[in-house]
Short mmCIF file of C-alpha atoms in Angstrom, two decimals:
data_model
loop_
_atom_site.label_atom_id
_atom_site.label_comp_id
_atom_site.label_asym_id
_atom_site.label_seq_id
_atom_site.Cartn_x
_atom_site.Cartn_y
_atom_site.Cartn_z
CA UNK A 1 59.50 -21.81 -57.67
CA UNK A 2 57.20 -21.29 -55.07
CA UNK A 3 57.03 -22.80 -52.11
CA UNK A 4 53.98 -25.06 -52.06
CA UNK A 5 55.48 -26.25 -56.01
CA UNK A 6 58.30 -28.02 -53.36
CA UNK A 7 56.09 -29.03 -50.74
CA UNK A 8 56.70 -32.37 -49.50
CA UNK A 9 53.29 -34.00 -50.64
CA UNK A 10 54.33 -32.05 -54.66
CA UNK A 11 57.63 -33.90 -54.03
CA UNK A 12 56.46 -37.07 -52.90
CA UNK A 13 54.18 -37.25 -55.65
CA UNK A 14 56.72 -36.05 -58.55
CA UNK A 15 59.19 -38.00 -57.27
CA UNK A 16 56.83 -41.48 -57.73
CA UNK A 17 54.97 -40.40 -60.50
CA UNK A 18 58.78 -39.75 -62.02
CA UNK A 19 59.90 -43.71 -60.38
CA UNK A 20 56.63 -45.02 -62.16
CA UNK A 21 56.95 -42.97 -65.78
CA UNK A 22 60.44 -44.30 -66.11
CA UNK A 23 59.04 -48.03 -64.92
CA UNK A 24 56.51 -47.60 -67.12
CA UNK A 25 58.57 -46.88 -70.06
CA UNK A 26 60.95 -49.44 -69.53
CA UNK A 27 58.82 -52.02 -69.82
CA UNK A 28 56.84 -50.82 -72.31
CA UNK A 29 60.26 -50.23 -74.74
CA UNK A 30 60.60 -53.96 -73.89
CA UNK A 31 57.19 -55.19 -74.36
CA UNK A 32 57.06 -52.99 -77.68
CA UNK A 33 60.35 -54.44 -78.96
CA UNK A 34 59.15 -57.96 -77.23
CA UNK A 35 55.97 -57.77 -79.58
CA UNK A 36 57.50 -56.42 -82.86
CA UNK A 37 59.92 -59.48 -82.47
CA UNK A 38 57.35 -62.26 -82.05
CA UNK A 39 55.21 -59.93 -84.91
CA UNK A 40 57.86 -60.45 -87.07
CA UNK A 41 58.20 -63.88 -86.14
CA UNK A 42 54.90 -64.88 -86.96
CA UNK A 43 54.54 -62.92 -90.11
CA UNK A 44 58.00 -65.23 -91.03
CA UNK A 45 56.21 -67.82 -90.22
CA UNK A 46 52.88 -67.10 -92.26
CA UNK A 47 55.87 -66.59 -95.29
CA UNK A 48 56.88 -70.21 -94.68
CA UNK A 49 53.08 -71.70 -94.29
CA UNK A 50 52.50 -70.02 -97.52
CA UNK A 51 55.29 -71.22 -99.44
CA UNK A 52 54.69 -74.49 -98.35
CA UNK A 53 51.22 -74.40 -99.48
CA UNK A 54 52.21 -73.24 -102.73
CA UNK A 55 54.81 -75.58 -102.82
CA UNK A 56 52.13 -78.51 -102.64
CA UNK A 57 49.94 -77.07 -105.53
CA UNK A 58 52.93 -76.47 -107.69
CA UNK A 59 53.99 -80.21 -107.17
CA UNK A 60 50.37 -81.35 -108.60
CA UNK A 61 51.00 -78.73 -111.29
CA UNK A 62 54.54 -79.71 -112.18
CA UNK A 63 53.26 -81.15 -115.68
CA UNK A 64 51.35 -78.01 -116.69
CA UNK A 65 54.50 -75.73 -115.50
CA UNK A 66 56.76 -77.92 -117.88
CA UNK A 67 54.34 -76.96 -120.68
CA UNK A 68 54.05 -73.06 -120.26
CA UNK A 69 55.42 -71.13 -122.64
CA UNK A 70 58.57 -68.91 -121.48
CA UNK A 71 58.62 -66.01 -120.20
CA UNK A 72 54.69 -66.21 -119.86
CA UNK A 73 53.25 -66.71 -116.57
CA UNK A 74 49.68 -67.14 -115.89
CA UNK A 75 48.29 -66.81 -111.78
CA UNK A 76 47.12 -69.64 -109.67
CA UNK A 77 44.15 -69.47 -106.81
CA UNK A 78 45.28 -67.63 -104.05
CA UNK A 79 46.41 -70.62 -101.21
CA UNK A 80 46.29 -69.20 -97.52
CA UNK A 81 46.58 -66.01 -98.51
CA UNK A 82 44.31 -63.08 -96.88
CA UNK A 83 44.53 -59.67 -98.45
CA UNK A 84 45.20 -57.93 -94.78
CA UNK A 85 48.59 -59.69 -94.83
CA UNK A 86 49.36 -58.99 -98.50
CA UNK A 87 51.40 -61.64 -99.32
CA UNK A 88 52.28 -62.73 -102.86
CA UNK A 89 54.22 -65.11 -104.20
CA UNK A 90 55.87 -65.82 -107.48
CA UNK A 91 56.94 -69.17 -109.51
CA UNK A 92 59.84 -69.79 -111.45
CA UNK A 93 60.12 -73.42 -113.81
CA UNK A 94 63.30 -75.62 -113.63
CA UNK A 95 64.84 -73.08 -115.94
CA UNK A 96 64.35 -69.92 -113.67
CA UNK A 97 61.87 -68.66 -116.04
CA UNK A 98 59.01 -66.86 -114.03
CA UNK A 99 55.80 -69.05 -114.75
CA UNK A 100 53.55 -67.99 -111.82
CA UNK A 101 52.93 -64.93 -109.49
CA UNK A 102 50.07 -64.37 -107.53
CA UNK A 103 47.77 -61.36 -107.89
CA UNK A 104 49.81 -58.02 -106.84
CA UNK A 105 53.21 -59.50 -106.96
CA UNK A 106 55.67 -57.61 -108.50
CA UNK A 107 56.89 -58.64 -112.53
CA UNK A 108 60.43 -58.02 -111.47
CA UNK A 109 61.84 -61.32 -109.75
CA UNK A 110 61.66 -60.88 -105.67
CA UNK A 111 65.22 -63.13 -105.14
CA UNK A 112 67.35 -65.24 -107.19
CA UNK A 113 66.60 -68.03 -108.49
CA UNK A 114 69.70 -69.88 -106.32
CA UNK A 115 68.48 -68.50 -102.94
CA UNK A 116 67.01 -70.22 -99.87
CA UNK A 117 65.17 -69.30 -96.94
CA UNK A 118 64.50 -65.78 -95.58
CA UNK A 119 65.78 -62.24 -97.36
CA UNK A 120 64.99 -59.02 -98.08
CA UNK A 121 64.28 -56.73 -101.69
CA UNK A 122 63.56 -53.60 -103.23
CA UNK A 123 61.43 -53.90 -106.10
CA UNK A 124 59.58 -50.67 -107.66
CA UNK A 125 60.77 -48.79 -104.49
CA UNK A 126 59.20 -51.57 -102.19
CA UNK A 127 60.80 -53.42 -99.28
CA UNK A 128 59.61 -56.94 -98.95
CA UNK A 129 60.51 -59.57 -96.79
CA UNK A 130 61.19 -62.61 -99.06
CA UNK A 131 61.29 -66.49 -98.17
CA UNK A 132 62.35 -68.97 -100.67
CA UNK A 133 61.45 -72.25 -101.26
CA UNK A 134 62.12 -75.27 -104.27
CA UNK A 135 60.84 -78.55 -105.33
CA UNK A 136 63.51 -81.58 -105.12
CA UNK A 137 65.79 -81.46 -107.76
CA UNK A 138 65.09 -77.87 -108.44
CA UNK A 139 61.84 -78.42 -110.01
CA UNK A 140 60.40 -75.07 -109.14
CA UNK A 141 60.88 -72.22 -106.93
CA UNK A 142 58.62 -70.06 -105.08
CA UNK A 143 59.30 -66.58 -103.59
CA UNK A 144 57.04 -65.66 -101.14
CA UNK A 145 56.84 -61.82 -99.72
CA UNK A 146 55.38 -59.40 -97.75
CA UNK A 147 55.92 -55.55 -98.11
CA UNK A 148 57.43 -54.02 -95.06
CA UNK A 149 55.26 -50.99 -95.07
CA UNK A 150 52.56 -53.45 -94.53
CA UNK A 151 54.24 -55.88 -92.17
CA UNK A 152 56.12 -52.68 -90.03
CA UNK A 153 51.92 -51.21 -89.54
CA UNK A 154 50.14 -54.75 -88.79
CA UNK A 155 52.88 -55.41 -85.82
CA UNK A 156 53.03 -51.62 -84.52
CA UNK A 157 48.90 -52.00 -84.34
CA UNK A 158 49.34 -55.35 -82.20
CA UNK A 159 52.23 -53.79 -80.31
CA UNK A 160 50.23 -50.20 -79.87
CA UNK A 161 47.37 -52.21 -78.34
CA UNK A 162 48.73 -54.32 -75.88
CA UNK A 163 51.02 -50.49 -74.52
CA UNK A 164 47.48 -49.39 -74.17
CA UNK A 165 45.94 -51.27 -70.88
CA UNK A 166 49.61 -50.40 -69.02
CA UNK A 167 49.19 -46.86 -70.36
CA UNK A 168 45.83 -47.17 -68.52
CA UNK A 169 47.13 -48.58 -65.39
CA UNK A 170 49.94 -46.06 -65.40
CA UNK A 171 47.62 -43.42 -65.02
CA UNK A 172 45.39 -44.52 -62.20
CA UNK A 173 49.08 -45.45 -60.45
CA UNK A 174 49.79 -41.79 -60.42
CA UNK A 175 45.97 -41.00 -59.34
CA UNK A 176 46.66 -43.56 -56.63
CA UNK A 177 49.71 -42.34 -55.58
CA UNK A 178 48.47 -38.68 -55.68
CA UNK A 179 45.89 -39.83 -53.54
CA UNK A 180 47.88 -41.29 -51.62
CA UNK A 181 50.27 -39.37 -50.54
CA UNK A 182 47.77 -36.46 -49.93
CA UNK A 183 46.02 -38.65 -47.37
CA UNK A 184 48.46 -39.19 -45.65
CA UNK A 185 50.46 -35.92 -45.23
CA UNK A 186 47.20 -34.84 -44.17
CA UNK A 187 47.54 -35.22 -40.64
CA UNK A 188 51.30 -33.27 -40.91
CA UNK A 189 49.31 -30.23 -42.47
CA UNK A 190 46.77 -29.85 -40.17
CA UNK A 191 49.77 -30.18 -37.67
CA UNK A 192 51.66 -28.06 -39.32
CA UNK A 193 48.39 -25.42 -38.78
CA UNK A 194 47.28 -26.23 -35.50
CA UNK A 195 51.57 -25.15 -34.52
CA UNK A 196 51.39 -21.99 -36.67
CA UNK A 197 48.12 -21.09 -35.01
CA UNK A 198 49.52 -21.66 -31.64
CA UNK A 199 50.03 -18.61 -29.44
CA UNK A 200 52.75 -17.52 -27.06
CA UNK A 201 50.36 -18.00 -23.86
CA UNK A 202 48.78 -21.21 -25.14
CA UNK A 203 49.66 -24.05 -22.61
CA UNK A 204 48.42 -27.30 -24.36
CA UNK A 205 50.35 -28.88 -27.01
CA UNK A 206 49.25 -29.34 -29.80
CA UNK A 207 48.03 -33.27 -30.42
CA UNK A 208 50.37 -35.07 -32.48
CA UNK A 209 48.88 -38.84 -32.12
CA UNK A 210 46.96 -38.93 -35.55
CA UNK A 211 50.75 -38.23 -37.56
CA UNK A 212 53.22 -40.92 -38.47
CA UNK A 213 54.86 -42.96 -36.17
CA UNK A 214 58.42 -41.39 -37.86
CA UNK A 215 57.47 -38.19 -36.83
CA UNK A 216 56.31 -38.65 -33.05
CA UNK A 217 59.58 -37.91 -31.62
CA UNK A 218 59.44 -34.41 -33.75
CA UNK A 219 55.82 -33.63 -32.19
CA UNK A 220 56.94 -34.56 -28.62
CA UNK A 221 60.42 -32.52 -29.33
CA UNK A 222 57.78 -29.50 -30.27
CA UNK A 223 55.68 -29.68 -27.53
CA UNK A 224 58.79 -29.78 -25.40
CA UNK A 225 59.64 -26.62 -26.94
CA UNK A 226 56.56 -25.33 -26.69
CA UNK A 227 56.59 -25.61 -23.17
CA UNK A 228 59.66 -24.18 -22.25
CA UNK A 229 58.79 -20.91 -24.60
CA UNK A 230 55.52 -20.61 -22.54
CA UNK A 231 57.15 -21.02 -19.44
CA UNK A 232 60.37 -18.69 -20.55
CA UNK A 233 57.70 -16.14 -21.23
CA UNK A 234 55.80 -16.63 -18.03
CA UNK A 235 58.54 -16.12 -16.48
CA UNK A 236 59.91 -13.22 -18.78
CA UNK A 237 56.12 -11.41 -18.08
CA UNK A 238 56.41 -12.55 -14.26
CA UNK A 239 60.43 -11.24 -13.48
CA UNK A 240 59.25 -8.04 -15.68
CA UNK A 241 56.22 -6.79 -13.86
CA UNK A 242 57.70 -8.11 -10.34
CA UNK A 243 61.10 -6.02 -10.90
CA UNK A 244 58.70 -2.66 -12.20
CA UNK A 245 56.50 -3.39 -8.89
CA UNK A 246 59.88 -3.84 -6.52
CA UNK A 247 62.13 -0.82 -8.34
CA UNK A 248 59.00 0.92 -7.05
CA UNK A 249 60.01 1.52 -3.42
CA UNK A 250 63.89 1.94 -3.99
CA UNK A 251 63.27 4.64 -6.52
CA UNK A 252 60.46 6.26 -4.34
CA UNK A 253 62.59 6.69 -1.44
CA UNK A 254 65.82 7.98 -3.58
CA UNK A 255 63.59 10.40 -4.98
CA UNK A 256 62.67 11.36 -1.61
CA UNK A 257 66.16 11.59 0.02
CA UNK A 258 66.62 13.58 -3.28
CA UNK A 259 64.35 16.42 -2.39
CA UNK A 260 65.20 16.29 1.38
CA UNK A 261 68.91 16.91 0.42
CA UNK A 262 67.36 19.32 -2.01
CA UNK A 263 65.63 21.47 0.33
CA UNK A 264 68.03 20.75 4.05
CA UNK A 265 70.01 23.65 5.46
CA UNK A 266 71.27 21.55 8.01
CA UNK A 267 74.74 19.67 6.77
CA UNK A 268 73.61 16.76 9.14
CA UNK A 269 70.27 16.23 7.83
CA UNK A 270 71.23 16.98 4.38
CA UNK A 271 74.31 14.10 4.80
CA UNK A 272 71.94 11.76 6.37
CA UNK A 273 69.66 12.40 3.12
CA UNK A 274 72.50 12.15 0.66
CA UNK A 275 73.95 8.72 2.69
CA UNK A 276 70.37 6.97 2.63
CA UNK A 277 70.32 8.10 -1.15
CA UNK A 278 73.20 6.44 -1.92
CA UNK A 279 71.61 2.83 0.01
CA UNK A 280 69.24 3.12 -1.89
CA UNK A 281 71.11 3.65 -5.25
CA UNK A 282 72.95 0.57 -4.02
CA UNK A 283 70.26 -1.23 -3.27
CA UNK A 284 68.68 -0.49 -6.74
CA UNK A 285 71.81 -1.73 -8.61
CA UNK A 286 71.45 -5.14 -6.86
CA UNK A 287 68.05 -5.66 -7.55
CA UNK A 288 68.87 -4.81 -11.42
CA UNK A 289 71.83 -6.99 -11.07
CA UNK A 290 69.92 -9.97 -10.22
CA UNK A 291 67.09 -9.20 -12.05
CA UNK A 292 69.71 -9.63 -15.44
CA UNK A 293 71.20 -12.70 -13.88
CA UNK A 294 67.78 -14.15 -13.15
CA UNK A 295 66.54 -13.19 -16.76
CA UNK A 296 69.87 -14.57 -18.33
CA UNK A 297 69.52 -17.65 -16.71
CA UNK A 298 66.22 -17.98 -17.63
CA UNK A 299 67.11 -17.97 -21.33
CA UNK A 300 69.45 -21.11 -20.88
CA UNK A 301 69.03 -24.79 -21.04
CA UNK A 302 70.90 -28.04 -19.44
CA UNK A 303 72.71 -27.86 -22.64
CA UNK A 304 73.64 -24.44 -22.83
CA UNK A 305 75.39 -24.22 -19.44
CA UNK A 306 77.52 -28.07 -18.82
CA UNK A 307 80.96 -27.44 -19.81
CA UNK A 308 84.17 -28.27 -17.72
CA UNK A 309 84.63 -30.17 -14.55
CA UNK A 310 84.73 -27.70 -11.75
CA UNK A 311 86.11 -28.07 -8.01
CA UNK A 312 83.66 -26.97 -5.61
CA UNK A 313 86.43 -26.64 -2.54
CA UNK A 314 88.71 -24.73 -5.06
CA UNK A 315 85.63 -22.49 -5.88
CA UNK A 316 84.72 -22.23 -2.49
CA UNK A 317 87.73 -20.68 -1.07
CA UNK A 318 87.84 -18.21 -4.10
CA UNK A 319 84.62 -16.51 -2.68
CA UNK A 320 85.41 -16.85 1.21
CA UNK A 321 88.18 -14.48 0.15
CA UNK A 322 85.87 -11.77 -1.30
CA UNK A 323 83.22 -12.04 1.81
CA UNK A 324 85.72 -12.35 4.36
CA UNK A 325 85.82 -8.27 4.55
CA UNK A 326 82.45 -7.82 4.66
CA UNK A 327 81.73 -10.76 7.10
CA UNK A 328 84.81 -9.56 9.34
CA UNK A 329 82.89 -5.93 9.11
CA UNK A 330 79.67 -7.57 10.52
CA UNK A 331 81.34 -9.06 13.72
CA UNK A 332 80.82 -12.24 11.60
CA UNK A 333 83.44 -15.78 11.12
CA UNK A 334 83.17 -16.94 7.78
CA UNK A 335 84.81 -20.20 7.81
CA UNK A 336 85.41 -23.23 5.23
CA UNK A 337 84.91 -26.98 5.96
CA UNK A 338 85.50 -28.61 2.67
CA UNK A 339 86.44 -31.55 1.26
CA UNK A 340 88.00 -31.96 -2.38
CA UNK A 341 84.58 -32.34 -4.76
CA UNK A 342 84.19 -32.01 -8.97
CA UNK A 343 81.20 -31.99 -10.53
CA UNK A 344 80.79 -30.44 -14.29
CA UNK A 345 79.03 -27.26 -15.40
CA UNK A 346 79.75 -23.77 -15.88
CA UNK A 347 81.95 -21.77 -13.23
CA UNK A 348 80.70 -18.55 -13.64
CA UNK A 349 77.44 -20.10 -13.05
CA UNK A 350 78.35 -21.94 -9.88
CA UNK A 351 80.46 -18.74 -8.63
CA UNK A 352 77.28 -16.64 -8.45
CA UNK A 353 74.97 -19.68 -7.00
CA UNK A 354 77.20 -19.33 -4.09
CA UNK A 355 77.87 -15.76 -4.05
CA UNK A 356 74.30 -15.19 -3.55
CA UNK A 357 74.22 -18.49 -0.69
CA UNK A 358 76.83 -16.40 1.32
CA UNK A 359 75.26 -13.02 0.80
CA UNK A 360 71.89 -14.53 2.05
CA UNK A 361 73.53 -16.10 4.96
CA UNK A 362 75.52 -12.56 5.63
CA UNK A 363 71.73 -11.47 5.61
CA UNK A 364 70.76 -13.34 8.54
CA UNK A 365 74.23 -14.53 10.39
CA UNK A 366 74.45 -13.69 13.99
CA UNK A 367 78.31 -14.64 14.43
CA UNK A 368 79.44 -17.10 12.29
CA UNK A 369 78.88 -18.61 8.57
CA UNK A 370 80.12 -21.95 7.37
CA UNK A 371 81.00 -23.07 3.79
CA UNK A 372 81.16 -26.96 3.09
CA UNK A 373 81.92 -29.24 0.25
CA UNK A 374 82.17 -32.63 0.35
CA UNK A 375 81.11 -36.27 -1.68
CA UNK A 376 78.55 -38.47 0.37
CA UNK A 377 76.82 -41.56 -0.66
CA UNK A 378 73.88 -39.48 -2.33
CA UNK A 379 76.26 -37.10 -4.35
CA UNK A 380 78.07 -34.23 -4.04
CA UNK A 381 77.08 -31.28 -1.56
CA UNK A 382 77.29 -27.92 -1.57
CA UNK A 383 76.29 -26.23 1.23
CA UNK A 384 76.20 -22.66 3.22
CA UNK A 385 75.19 -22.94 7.39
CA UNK A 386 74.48 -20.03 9.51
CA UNK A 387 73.85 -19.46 13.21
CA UNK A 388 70.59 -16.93 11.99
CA UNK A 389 67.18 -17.85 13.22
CA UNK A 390 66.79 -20.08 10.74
CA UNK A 391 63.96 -20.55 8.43
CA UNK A 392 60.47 -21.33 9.90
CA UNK A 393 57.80 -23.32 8.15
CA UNK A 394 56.52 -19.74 6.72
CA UNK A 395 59.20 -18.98 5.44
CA UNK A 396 60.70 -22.19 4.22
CA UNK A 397 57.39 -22.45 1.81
CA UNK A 398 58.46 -18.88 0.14
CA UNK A 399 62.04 -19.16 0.34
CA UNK A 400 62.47 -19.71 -3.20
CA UNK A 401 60.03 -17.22 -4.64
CA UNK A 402 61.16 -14.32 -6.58
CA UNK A 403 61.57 -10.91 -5.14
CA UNK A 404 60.08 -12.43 -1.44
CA UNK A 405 62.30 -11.44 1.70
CA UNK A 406 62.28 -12.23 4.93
CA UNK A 407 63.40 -11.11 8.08
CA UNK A 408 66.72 -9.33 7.81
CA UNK A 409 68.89 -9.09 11.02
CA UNK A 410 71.74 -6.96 8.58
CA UNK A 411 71.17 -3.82 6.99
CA UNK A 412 74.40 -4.26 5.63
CA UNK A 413 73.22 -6.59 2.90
CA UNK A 414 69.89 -5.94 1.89
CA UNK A 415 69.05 -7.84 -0.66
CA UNK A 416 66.42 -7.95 -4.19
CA UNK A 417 64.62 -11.30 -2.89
CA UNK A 418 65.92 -13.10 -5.98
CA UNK A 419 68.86 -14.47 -4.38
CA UNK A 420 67.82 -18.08 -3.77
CA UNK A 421 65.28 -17.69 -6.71
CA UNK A 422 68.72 -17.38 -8.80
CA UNK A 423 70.35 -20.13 -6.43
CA UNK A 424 67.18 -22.70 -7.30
CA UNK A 425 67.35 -21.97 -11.15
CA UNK A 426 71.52 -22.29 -11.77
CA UNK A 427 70.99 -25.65 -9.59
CA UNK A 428 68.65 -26.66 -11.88
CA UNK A 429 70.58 -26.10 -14.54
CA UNK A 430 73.16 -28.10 -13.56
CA UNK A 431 71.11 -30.47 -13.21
CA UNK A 432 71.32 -30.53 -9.21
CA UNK A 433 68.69 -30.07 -6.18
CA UNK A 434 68.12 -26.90 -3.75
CA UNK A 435 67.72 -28.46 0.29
CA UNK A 436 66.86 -26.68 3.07
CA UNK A 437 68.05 -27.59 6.16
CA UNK A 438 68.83 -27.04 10.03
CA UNK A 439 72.31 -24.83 10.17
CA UNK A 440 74.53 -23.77 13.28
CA UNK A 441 72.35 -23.60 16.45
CA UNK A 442 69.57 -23.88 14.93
CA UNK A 443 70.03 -21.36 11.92
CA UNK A 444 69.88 -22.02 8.57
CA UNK A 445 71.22 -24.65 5.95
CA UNK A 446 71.07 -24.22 2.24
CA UNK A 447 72.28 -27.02 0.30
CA UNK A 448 72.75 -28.22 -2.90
CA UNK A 449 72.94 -31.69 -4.06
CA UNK A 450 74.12 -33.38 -7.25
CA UNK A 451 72.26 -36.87 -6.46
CA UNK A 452 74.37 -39.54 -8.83
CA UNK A 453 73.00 -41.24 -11.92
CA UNK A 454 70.21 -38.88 -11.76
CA UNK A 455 70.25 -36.04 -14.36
CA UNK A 456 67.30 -32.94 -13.58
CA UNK A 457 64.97 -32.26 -16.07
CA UNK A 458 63.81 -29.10 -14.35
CA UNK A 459 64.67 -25.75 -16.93
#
């Protein structure tokens, strides 16, 4: 089978033309058995008319039927009798001797002489259905018949023609319903077409008022999805070229510390090359580090990423330990101020949205860095101060931007620029808010805030 055999406007139409054949010959099995039944009711009843009628004329003629000689029988003038119907009828005297028959009847005798009302008999290899009738006092008796054959054709004729006109209206059912159904799956098809001719960079969905009410939601779920795949692969196309543009410099310069290494004579100077090499290697790794992390998180939805609850204070302390080196090594005082707080997502996830909040503050810290955690009236906050010089209104605006950096006071930790780029996107995730705000002394605050009730639709 191929595929557009099983489309859904093929099965929508097999499946009612299918409903209305088998309605159709339901009813018409009953309304063909209906009309053989009152056929045959009627043709019993011509039988009885007839035999009646004969039954008057052979009263007048009782005289003449005492007189006939036996065994001889002579016909009388057909009485309500039409040749279509081809009945006959026979007459036996008070003796049983056969005295009349009507023209066509059988010789042989169509019933007993003793039997009544309706029957059937096989004369000559003929069915006929027989009805029986006598004078008072057994005076005479008259058979009356029809063949089968005959009776069988007339009432399959009548019951043929009145199938016929639902026959008729079967047909144009299915045309209707063919119709029908192609009408309206119309609209899904040129959907379905307008989607399939869709391309990656297109950014306006496709227009999914003219289809079915049922199938709204499913347009508005594909434009949704449309969406995020054009943004995913704006951003994909954006992260790509801006990591080529930025791997640009670190590379340059290693390659240049290379061939100064290369060509020194002097240990010092050849040292110096090798140790800003090796920066720059560093550096290099970082910016490919994020630039994955970035990417990966890119990829994911809300969905994708909620998972267990997670303490923030608990999570908090786990990374003061693995700065507290580096900080101590830059004359600087990392120190914790938080309160117990939960909130549910992924802790992977939340470990490197605040690795990279310390690291930027390590970036900027003159003395001392603050971690805090706590539940306020708004939510729960997560939040990383420093005594820096703080973010200016420049600044502020770009903060979030990929691969932008600002003013470094540390060597020690230069960074990619995708640190709070990677901060704003995992907070998104989780369905939270990035704030910036005034820090220690007028440095630098970078918080973020699970608001409650309110679930982020940012992806």
């Amino acid at each position: 089978m191929t595929a557009s055999r099983w489309s859904l406007q093929n099965r929508l139409i097999a499946a009612i033309g299918i409903a209305a054949l088998l309605a159709w010959s339901v009813s018409s099995f009953w309304l063909y058995s209906t009309a053989m039944n009152e056929a045959n009711r009627l043709f019993d009843a011509a039988l009885d008319n007839t035999a009646n009628a004969v039954l008057a004329v052979v009263r007048n003629e009782a005289s003449e039927l005492s007189e006939s000689k036996e065994g001889v029988g002579f016909e009388l003038a057909v009485i309500d009798q039409t040749d279509q119907n081809d009945i006959v009828y026979q007459v036996r005297g008070p003796n049983g001797i056969m005295v009349f028959r009507s023209h066509g009847a059988p010789i042989a005798p169509l019933a007993h002489a003793r039997d009544r009302g309706f029957g059937y008999a096989r004369i000559d290899g003929r069915e006929y259905r027989v009805y029986t009738l006598a004078l008072e006092l057994n005076a005479a008796t008259i058979h009356v018949a029809q063949p089968i054959s005959e009776r069988f054709a007339l009432a399959r004729a009548e019951a043929l023609r009145l199938l016929a006109p639902g026959a008729a209206l079967m047909l144009a059912l299915v045309a209707a319903v063919a119709w029908s159904v192609r009408k309206t799956t119309a609209p899904i098809v040129r959907y379905a077409n307008a989607i399939d001719s869709l391309t990656p960079e297109a950014e306006k969905p496709v227009d999914g008022s003219a289809l079915p009410r049922e199938l709204q939601s499913v347009s508005e779920a594909i434009n949704r999805l449309t969406h995020r795949v054009h943004d995913s692969l704006i951003r994909e196309r954006t992260l790509t070229a801006d990591a080529a543009h930025e791997l640009r410099n670190p590379l340059g310069a290693m390659r240049l510390q290379a061939q100064v290494a290369r060509r020194s004579r002097d240990p010092r100077e050849r040292d110096s090359a090798l140790d800003e090499l090796l920066c720059g290697t560093d550096r290099a790794a970082r910016m490919v580090d994020a630039v994955l992390a970035l990417a990966r998180f890119d990829a994911e939805t809300e969905l994708q990423v909620s998972g267990s609850p997670v303490r923030l204070d608990h999570l908090a302390e786990l990374i003061a330990s693995e700065f507290t080196a580096s900080a101590t090594l830059s004359g600087i005082t990392l120190r914790l101020a938080c309160e117990p707080a939960r909130v549910t997502g992924d802790q992977e996830a939340l470990a490197i949205l605040l690795r990279n909040l310390v690291t930027n503050a390590l970036r900027h810290a003159r003395t001392q860095i603050c971690i805090e955690t706590r539940e306020t009236d708004r939510g729960i906050r997560l939040a990383v101060l420093d005594d820096g010089p703080g973010f200016t209104e420049e600044t502020a605006a770009r903060a979030f931007h990929r691969f932008y950096r600002g003013p470094e006071e540390s060597k020690h930790f230069e960074g990619a620029g995708l640190g709070l780029a990677l901060v704003l996107r995992i907070a998104h995730l989780h369905s939270g808010a990035v704030e910036l705000e005034p820090g220690i002394d007028g440095g630098a605050k970078v918080a973020v805030l699970w608001v409650r009730g309110i679930r982020s639709t940012a992806l």
